[in-house]
Protein backbone atom coordinates (compact mmCIF):
# COMPACT_ATOMS: atom_id res chain seq x y z
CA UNK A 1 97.78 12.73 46.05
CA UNK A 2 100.52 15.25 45.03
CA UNK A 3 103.01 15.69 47.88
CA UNK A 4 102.02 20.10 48.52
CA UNK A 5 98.84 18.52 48.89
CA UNK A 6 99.60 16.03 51.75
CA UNK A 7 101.84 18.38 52.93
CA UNK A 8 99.23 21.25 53.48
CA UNK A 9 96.50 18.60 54.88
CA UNK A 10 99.32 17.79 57.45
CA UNK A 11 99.84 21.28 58.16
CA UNK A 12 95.98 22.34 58.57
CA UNK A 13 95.49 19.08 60.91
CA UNK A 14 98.26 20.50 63.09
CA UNK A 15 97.28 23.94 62.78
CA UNK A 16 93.72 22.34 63.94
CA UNK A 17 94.96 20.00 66.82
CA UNK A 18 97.17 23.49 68.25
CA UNK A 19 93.66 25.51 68.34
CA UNK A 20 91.25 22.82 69.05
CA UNK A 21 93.08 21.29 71.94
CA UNK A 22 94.12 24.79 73.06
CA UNK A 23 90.68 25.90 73.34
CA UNK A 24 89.30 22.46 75.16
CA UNK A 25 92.10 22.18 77.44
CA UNK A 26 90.91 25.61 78.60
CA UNK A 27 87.83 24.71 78.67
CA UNK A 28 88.28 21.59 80.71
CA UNK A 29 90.55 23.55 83.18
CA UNK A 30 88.66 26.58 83.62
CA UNK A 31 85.92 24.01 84.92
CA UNK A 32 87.77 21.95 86.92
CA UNK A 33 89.12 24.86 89.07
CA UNK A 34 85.55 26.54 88.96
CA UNK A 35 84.59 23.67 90.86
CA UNK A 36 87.28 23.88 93.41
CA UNK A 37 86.81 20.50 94.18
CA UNK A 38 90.73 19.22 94.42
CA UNK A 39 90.29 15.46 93.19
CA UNK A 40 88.25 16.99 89.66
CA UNK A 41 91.13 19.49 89.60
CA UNK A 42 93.84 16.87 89.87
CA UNK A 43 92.19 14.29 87.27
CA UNK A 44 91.39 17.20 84.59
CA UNK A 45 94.97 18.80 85.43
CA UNK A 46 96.47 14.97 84.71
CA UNK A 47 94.56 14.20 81.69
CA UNK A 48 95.43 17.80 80.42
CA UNK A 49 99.18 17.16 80.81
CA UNK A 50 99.04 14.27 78.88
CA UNK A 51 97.28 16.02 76.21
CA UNK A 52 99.41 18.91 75.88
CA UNK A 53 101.72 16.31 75.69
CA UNK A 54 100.83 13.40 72.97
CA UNK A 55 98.86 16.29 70.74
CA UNK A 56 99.60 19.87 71.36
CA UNK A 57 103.58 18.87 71.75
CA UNK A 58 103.42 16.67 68.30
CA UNK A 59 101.87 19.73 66.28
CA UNK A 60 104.15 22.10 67.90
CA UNK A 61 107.19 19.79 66.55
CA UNK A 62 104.90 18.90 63.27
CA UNK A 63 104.03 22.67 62.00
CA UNK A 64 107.43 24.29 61.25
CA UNK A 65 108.21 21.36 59.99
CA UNK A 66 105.56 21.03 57.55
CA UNK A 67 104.89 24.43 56.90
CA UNK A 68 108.79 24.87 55.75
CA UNK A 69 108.37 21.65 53.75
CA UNK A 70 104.75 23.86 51.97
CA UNK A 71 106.17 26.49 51.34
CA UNK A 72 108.97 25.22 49.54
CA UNK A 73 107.00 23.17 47.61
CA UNK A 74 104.99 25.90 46.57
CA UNK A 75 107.57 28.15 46.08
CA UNK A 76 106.77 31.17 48.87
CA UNK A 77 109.52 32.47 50.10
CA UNK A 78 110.01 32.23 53.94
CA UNK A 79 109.90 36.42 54.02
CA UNK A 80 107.11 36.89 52.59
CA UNK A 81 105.05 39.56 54.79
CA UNK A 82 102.51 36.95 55.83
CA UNK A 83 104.85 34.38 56.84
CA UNK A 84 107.11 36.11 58.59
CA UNK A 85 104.14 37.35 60.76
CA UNK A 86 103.04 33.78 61.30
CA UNK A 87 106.21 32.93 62.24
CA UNK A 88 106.81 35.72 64.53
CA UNK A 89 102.99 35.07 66.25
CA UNK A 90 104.16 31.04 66.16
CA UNK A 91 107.27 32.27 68.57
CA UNK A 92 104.91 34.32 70.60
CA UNK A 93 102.67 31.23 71.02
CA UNK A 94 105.22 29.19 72.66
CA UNK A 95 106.57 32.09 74.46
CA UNK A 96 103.08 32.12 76.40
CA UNK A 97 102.49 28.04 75.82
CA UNK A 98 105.62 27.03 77.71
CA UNK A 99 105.36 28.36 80.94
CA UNK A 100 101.67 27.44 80.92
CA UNK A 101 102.62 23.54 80.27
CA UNK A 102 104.75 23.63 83.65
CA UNK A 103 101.96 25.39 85.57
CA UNK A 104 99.53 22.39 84.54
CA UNK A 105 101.86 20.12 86.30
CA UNK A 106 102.42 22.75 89.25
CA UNK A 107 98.39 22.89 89.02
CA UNK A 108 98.00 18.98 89.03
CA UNK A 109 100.65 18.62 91.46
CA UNK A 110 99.48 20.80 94.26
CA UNK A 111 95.68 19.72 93.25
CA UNK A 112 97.17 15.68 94.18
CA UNK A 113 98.50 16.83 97.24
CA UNK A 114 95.43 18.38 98.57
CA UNK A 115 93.83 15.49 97.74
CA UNK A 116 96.43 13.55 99.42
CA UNK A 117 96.56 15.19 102.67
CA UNK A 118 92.97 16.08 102.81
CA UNK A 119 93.22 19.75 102.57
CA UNK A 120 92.10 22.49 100.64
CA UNK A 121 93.71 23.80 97.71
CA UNK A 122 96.48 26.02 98.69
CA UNK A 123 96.66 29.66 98.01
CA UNK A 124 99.66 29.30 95.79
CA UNK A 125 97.28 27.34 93.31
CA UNK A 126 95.49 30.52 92.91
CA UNK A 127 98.18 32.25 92.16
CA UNK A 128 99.24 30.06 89.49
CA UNK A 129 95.93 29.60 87.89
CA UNK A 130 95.43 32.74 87.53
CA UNK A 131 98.80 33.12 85.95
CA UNK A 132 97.99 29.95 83.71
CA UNK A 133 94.62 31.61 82.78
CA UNK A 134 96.34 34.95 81.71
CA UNK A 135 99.02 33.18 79.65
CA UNK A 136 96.12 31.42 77.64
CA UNK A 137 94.42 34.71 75.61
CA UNK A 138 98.01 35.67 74.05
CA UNK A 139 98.46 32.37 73.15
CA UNK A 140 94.77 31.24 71.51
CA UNK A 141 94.81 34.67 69.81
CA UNK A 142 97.90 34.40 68.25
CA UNK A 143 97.45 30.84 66.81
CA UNK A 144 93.69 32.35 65.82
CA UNK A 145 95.68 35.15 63.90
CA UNK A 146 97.85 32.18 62.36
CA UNK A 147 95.35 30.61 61.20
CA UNK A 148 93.80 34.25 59.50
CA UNK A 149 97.11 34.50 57.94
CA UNK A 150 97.50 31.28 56.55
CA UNK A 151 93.88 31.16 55.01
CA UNK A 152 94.15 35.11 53.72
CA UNK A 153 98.10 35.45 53.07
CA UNK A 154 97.55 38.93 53.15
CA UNK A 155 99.80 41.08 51.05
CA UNK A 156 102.02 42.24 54.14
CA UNK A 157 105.76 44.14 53.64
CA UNK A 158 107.80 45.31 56.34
């Protein structure tokens, strides 16, 4: 297998794992906190954490990398319209993905404690959720737009 081939494979796997596990870890957090039931909310929030962490993290790392490595191999240059779009919608992402990682371990951390203590989940987990929440469109639509770009590569100046 030619080495722009591997390379792209590698590159549409991590482009894959960023909106796949994006869009379940949503998923499994928007119905852990529907339930309001503290001990789902803590064990969803954990396992979440440690998803963002072994998957979402590695393709974050992983797709400059390999896209750089693509497009040299290709021969695009890194202003083409298109790319520099993706790359300016890639920064947004982890503009919006960063402060959402620490609120899942604010979210999992006051969820524990509640379950600790035996109380109910405090206001300030609201709060923060709903923050979390918020942070998530930007985020899954830009990597969406991403992914337009990189299947299109739209004739784009600017």
């Amino acid at each position: 297998m030619p080495y722009a081939e591997i390379l792209r494979w590698l590159h549409v796997v991590g482009a894959t794992v960023l909106l796949g596990t994006g869009a379940g870890i949503a998923f499994f957090m928007l119905m852990a906190h529907l339930s309001r039931d503290a001990r789902a909310i803590a064990h969803v929030a954990g396992t979440v954490v440690l998803a963002d962490t072994l998957f979402t993290l590695t393709a974050v790392v992983a797709q400059p990398v390999t896209g750089v490595l693509l497009a040299r191999e290709i021969g695009w240059s890194l202003t083409e319209g298109w790319l520099l779009l993706s790359i300016a919608l890639y920064v947004l992402t982890g503009v919006f993905w960063l402060p959402v990682v620490w609120i899942q371990i604010r979210l999992r951390d006051l969820a524990r404690v509640a379950v600790s203590e035996g109380t109910p989940l405090p206001d300030r987990y609201f709060r923060q959720f709903r923050i979390w929440f918020a942070c998530g469109f930007p985020a899954f639509f830009a990597v969406a737009a991403i992914l337009w770009l990189m299947l299109t590569r739209p004739a784009l100046t600017f």
